[in-house]
PDB file of C-alpha atoms in Angstrom:
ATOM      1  CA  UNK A   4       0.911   6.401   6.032  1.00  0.00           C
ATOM      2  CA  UNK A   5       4.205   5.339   5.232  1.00  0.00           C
ATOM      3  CA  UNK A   6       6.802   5.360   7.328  1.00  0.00           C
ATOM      4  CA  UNK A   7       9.650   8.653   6.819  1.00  0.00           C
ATOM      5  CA  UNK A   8      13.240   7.271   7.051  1.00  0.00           C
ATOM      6  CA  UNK A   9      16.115   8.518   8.843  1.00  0.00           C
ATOM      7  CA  UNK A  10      19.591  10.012   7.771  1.00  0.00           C
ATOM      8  CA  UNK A  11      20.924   6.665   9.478  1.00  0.00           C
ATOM      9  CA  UNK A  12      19.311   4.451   7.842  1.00  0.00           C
ATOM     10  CA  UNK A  13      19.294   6.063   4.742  1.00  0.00           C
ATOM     11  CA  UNK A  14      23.335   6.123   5.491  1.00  0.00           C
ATOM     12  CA  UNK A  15      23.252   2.615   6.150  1.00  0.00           C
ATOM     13  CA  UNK A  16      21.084   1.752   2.706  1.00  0.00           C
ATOM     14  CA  UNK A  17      23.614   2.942   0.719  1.00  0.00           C
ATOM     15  CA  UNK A  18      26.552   1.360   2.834  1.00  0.00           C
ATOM     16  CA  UNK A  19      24.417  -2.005   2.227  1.00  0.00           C
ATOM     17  CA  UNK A  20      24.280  -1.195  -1.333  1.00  0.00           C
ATOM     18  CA  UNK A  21      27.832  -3.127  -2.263  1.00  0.00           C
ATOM     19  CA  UNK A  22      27.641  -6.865  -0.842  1.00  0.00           C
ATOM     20  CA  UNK A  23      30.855  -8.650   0.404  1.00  0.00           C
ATOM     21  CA  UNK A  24      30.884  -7.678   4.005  1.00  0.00           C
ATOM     22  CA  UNK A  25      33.952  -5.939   5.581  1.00  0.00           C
ATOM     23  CA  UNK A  26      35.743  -7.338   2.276  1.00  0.00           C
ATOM     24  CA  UNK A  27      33.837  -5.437   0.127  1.00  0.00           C
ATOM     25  CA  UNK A  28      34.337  -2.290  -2.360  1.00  0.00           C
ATOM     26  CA  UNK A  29      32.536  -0.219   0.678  1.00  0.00           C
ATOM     27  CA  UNK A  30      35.774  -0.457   2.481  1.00  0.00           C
ATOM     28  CA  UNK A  31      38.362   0.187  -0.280  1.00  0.00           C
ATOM     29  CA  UNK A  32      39.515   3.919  -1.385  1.00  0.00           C
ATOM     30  CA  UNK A  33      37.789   3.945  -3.991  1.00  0.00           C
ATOM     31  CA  UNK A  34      34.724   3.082  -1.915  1.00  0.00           C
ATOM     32  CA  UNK A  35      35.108   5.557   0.594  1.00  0.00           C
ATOM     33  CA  UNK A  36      35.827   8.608  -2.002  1.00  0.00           C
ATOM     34  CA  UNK A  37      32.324   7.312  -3.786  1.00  0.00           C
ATOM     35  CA  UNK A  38      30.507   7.400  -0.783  1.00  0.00           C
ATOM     36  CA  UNK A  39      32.075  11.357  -0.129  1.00  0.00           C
ATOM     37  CA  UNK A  40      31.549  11.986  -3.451  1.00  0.00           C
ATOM     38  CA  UNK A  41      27.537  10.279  -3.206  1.00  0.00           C
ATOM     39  CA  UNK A  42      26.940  12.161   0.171  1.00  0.00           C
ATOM     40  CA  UNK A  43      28.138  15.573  -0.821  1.00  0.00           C
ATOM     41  CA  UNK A  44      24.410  15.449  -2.471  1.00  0.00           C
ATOM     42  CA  UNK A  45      22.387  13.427  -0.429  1.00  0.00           C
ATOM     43  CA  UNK A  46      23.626  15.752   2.241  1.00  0.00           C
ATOM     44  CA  UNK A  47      22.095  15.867   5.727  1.00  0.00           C
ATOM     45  CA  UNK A  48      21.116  19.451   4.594  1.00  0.00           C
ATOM     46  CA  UNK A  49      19.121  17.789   1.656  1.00  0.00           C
ATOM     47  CA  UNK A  50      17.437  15.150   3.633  1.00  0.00           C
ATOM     48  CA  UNK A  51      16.634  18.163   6.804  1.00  0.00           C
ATOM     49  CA  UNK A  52      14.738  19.747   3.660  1.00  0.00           C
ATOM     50  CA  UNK A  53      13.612  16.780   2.298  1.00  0.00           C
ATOM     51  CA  UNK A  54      11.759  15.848   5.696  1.00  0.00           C
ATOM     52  CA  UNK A  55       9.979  18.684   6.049  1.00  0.00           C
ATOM     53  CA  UNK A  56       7.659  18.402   2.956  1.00  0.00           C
ATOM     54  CA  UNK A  57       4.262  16.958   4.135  1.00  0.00           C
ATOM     55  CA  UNK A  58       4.517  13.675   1.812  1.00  0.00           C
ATOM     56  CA  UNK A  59       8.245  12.664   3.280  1.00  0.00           C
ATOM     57  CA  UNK A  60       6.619   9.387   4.394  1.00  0.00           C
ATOM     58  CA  UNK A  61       5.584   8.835   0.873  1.00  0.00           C
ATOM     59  CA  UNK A  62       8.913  10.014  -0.947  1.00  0.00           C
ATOM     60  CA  UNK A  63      10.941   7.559   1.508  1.00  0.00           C
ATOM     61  CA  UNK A  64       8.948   4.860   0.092  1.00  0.00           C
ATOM     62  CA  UNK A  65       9.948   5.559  -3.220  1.00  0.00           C
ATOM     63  CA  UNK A  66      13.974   6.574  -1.815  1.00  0.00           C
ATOM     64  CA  UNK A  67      13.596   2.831   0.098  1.00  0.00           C
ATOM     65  CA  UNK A  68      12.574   1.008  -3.312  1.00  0.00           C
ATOM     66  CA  UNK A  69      15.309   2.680  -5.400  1.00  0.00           C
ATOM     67  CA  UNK A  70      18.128   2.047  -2.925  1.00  0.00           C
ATOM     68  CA  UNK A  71      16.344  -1.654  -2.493  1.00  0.00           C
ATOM     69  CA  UNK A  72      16.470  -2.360  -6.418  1.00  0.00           C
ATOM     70  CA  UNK A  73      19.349  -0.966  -6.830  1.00  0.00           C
ATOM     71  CA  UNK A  74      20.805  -3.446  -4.072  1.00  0.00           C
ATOM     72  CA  UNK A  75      19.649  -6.580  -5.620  1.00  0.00           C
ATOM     73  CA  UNK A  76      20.984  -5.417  -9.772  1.00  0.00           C
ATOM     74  CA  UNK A  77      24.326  -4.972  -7.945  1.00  0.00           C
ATOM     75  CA  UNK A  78      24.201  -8.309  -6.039  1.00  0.00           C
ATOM     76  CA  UNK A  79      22.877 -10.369  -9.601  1.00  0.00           C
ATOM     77  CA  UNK A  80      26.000  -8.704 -11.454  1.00  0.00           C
ATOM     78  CA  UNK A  81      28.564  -9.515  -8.880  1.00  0.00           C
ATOM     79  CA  UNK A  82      27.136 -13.142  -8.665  1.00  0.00           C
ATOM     80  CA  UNK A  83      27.380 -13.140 -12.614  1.00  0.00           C
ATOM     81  CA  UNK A  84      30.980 -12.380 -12.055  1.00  0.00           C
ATOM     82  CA  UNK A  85      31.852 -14.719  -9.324  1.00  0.00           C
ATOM     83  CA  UNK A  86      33.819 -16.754 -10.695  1.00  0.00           C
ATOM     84  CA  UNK A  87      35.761 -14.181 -12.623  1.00  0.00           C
ATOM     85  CA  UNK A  88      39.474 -12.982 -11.589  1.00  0.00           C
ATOM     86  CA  UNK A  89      38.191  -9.622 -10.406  1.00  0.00           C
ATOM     87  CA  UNK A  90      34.882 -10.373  -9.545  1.00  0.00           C
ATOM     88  CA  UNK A  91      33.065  -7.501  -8.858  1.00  0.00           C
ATOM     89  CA  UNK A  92      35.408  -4.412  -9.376  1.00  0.00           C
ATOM     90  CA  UNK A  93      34.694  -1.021  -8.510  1.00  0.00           C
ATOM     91  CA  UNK A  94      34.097   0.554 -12.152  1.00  0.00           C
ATOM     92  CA  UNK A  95      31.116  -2.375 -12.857  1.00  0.00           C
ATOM     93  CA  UNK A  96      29.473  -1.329  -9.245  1.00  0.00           C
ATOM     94  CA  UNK A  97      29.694   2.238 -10.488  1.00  0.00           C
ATOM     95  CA  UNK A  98      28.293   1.863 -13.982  1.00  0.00           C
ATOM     96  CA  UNK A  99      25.888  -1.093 -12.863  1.00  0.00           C
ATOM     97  CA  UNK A 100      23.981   1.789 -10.141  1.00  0.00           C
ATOM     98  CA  UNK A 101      23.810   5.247 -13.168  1.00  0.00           C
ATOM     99  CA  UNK A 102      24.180   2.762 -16.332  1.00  0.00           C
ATOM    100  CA  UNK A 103      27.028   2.495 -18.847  1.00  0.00           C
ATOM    101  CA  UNK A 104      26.216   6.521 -20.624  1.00  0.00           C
ATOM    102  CA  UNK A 105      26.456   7.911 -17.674  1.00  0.00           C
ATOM    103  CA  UNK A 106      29.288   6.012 -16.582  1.00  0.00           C
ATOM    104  CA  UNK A 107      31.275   7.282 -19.564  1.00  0.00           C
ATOM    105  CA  UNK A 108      30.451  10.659 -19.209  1.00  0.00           C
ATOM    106  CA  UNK A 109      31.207  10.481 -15.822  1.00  0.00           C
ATOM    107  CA  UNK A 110      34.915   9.077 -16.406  1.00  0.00           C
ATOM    108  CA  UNK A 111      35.517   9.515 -20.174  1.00  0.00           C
ATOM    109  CA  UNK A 112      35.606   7.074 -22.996  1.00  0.00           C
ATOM    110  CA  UNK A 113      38.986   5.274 -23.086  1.00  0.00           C
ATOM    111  CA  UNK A 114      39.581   6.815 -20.072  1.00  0.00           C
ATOM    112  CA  UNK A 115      41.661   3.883 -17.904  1.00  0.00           C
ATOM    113  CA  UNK A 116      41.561   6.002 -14.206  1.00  0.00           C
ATOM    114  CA  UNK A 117      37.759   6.027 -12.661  1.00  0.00           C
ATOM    115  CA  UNK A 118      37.145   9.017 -10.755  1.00  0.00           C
ATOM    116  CA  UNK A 119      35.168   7.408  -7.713  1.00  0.00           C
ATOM    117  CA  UNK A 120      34.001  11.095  -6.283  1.00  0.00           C
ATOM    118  CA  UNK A 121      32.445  12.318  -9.553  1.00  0.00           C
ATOM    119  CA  UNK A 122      30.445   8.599  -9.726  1.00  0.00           C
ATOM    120  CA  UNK A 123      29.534   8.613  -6.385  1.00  0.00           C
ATOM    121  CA  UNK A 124      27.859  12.571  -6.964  1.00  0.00           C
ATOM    122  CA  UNK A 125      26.157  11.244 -10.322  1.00  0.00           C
ATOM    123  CA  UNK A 126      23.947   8.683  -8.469  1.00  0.00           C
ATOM    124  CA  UNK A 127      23.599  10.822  -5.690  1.00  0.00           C
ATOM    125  CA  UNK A 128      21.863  12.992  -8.177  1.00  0.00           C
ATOM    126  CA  UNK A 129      20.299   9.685  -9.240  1.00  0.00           C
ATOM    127  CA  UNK A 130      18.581   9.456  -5.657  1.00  0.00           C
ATOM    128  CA  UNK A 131      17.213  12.817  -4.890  1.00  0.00           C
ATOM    129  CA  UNK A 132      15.611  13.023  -7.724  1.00  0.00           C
ATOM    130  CA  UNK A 133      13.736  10.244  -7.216  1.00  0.00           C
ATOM    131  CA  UNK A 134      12.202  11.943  -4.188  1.00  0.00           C
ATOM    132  CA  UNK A 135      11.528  15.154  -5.957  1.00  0.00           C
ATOM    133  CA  UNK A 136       8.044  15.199  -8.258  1.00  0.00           C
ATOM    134  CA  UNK A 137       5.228  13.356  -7.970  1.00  0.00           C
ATOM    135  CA  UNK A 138       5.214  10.076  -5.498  1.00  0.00           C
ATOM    136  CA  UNK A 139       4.432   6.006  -6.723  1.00  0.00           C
ATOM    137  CA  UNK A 140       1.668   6.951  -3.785  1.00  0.00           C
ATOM    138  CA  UNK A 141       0.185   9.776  -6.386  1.00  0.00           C
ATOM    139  CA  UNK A 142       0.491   7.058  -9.448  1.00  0.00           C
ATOM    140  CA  UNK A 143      -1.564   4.575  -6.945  1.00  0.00           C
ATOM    141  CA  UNK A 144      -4.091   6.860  -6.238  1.00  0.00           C
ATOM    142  CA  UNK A 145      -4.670   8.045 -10.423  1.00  0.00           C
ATOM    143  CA  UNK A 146      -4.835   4.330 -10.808  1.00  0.00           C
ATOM    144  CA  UNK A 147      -7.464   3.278  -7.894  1.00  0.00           C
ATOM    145  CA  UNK A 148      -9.394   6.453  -9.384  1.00  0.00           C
ATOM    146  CA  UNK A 149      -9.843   4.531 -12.938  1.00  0.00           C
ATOM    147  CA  UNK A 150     -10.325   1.043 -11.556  1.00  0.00           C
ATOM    148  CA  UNK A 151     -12.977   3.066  -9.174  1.00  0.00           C
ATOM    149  CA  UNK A 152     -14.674   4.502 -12.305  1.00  0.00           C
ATOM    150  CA  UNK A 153     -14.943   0.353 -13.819  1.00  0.00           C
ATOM    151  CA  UNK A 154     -15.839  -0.814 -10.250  1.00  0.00           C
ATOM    152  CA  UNK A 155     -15.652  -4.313  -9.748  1.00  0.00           C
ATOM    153  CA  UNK A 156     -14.831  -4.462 -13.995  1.00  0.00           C
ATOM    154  CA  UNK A 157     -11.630  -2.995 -13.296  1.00  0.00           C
ATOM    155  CA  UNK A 158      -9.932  -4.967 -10.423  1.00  0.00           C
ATOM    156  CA  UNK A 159      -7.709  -7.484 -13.190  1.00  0.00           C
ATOM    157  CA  UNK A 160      -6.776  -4.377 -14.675  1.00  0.00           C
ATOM    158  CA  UNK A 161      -5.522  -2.821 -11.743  1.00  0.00           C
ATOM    159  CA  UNK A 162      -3.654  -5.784 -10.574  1.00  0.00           C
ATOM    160  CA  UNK A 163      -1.669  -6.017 -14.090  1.00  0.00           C
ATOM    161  CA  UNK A 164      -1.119  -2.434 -15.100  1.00  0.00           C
ATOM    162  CA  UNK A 165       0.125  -1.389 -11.049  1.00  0.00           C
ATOM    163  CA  UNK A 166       3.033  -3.861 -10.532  1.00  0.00           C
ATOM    164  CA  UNK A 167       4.073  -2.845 -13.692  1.00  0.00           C
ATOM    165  CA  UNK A 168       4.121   0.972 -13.844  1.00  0.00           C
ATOM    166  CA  UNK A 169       5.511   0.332 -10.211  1.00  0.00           C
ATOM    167  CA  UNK A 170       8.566  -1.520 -10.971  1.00  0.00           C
ATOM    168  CA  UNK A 171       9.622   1.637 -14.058  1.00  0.00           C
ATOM    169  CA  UNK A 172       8.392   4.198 -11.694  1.00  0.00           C
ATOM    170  CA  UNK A 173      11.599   4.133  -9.537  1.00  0.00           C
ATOM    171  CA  UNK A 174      13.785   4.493 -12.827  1.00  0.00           C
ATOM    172  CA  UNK A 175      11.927   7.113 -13.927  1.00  0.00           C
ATOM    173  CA  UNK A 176      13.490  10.955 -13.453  1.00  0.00           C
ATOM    174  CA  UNK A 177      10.897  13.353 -12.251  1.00  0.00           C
ATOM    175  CA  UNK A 178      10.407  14.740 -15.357  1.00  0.00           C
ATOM    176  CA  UNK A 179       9.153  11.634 -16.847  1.00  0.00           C
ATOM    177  CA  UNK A 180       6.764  10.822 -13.814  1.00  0.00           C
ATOM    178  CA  UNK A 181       5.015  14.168 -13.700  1.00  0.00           C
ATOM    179  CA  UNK A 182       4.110  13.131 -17.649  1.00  0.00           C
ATOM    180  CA  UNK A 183       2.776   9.845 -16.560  1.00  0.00           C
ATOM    181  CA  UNK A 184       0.791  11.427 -14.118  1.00  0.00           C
ATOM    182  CA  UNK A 185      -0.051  14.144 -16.655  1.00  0.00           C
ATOM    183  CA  UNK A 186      -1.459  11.077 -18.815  1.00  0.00           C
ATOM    184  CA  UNK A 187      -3.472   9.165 -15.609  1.00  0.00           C
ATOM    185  CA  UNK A 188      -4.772  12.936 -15.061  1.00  0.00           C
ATOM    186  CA  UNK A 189      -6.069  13.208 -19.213  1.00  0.00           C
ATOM    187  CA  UNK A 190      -7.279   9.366 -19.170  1.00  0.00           C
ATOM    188  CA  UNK A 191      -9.123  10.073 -16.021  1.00  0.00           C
ATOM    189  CA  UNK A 192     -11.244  12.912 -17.674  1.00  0.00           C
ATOM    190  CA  UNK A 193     -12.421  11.226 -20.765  1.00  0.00           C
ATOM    191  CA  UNK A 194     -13.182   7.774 -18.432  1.00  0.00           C
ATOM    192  CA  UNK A 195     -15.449  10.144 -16.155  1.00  0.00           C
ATOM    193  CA  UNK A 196     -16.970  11.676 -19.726  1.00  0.00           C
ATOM    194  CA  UNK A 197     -17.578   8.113 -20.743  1.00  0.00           C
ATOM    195  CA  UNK A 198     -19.251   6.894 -17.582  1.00  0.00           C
ATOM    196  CA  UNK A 199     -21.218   9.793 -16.462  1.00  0.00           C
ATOM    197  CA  UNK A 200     -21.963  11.329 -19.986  1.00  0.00           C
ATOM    198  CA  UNK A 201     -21.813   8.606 -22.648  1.00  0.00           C
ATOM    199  CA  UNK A 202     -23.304   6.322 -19.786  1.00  0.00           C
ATOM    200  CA  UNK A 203     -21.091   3.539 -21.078  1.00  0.00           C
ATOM    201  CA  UNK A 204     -21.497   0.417 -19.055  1.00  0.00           C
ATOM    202  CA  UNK A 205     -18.779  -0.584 -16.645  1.00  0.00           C
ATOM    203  CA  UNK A 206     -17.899  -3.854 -18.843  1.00  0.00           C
ATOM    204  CA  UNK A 207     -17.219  -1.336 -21.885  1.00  0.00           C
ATOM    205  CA  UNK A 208     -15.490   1.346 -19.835  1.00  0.00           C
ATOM    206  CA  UNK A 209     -12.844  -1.507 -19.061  1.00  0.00           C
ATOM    207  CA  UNK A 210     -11.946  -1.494 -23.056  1.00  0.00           C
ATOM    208  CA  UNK A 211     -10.492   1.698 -22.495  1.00  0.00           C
ATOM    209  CA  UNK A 212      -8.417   1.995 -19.487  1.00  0.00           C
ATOM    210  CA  UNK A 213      -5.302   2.598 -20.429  1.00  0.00           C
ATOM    211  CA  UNK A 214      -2.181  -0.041 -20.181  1.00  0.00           C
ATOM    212  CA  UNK A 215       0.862   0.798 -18.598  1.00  0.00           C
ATOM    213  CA  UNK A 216       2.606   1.285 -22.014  1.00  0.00           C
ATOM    214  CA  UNK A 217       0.196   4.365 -22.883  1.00  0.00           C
ATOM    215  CA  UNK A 218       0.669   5.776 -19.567  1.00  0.00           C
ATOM    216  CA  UNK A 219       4.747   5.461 -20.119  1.00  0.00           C
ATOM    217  CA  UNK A 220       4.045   7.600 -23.692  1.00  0.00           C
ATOM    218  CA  UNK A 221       2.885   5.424 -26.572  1.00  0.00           C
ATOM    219  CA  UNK A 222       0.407   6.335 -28.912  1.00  0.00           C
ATOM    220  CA  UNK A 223      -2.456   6.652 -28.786  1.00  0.00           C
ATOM    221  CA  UNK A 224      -4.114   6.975 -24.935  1.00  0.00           C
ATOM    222  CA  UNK A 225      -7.198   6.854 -25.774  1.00  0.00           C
ATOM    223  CA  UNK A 226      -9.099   4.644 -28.676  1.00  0.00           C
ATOM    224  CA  UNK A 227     -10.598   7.165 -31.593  1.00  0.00           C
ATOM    225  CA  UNK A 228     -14.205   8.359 -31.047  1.00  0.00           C
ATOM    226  CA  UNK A 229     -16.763  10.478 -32.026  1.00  0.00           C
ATOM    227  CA  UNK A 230     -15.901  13.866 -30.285  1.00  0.00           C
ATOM    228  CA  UNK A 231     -11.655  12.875 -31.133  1.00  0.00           C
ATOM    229  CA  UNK A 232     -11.149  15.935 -31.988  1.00  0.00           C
ATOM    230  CA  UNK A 233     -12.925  17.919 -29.216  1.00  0.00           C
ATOM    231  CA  UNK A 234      -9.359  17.075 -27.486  1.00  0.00           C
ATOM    232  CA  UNK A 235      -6.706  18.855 -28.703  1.00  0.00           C
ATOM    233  CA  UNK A 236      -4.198  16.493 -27.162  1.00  0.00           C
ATOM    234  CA  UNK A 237      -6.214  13.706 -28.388  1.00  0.00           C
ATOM    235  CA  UNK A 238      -6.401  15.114 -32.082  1.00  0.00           C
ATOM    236  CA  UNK A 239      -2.463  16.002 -31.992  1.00  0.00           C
ATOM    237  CA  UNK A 240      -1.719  12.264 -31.157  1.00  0.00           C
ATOM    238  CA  UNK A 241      -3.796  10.650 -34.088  1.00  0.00           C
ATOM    239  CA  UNK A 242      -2.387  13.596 -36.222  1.00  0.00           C
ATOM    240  CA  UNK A 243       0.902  12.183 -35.429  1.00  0.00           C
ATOM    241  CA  UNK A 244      -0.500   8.537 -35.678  1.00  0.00           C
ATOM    242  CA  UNK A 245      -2.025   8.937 -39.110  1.00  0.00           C
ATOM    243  CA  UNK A 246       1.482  10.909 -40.520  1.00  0.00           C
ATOM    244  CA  UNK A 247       3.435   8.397 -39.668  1.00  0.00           C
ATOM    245  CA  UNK A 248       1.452   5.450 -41.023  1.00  0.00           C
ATOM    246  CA  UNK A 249       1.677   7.628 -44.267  1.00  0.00           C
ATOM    247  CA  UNK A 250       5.011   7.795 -44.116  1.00  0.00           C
ATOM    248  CA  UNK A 251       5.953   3.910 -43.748  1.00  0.00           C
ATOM    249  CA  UNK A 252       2.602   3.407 -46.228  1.00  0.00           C
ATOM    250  CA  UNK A 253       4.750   5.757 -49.252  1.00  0.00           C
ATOM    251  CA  UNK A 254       7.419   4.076 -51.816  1.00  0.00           C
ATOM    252  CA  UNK A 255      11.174   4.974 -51.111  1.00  0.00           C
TER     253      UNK A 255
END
């Protein structure tokens, strides 16, 4: 069971999140109003809540991997920009950790005067949202239940589509994980149908696990067969397949 963090160290995640040392960003103004601005959401009164949900071990994980990520993008851009004047100024940290659209909604376009408080509270949303929905503990466990299903077949499946569902699933907002785990949930079912119905040997089932791109949202999940269009979510997706191969197949 993994381990549940505390506000400290979660306070002292973040702090870690700009490199430099006392030197550092961390310590400027702007730094300081960020970190007000970044902890008026990732409150004490948020994390009390937050620990009292039964998976808090598992949601720390995912809090722990986001903060850690996060860490080493900002440390790879300011060693990109080392050797520049300003090195690593305060509006590239802040844009580097929520991404240059939200940055600019954040301050404006064309906008010269960052507003450190209002980027600090947009990845503060950034971070409890990544411990609200379903856990990378939940993905692992709709994976190990497919690779189960293939049995020894589906081990070098499992070892290529995990590490790379896990490294998006941090960057993911909730939204978009509960519809990953919405598609493990749908691949699952036809897998067990195909196993324990169609009796489809282990060494076949393996052709249609699905990759970590069909899991993400392309089309389709699962390869066409006989009872397709038994599953209306299965039928919709070719539907859509088959209208938009029509569409590039027609002359301007």
């Amino acid at each position: 069971m993994p381990k549940g963090l505390s506000y400290p160290s979660f306070e002292r995640a973040v702090g870690e999140l700009c490199p430099g040392g006392r030197s550092s960003l961390a310590y400027t103004n702007q730094g300081r109003l960020w970190k007000d601005g970044f902890f008026s959401v990732a409150s004490k009164t948020w994390f009390l809540a937050l620990s009292r949900a039964p998976d808090f071990g598992a949601r720390s994980e995912d809090i722990r991997a986001r903060l850690k990520s996060d860490r080493l993008h900002v440390q790879r851009v300011a060693d990109s920009v080392v050797d520049e004047p300003d090195g690593l100024t305060f509006a590239l940290f802040a844009e580097t950790l929520i991404g240059k659209k939200a940055y600019d909604q954040a301050v404006g376009v064309g906008e010269e005067k960052d507003d450190p408080q209002r980027l600090g509270i947009e990845y503060g949303k950034l971070i409890t949202d990544a411990a609200v929905g379903p856990t990378s503990n939940q993905l692992d466990s709709n994976l190990s239940a497919m690779r189960s299903l293939a049995e020894a077949d589906g081990h070098d499946w499992y070892h290529a589509t995990w590490p790379e569902l896990q490294d998006k699933w941090i960057y993911l907002s909730s939204t978009q994980r509960s519809f990953v785990i919405r598609r493990c949930q749908h691949a699952l079912k036809h897998l067990d149908t195909y196993k324990f119905v169609d009796k489809l040997s282990t060494q076949e089932l393996v052709r249609h696990l699905p990759t970590a791109a069909t899991l993400l949202g392309a089309w389709p999940l699962i390869e066409k067969h006989d009872r397709l269009h038994d599953c209306p979510t299965c039928a919709a997706e070719y539907a859509h397949i088959q209208a938009r191969d029509r569409a590039l197949s027609s002359p301007p």
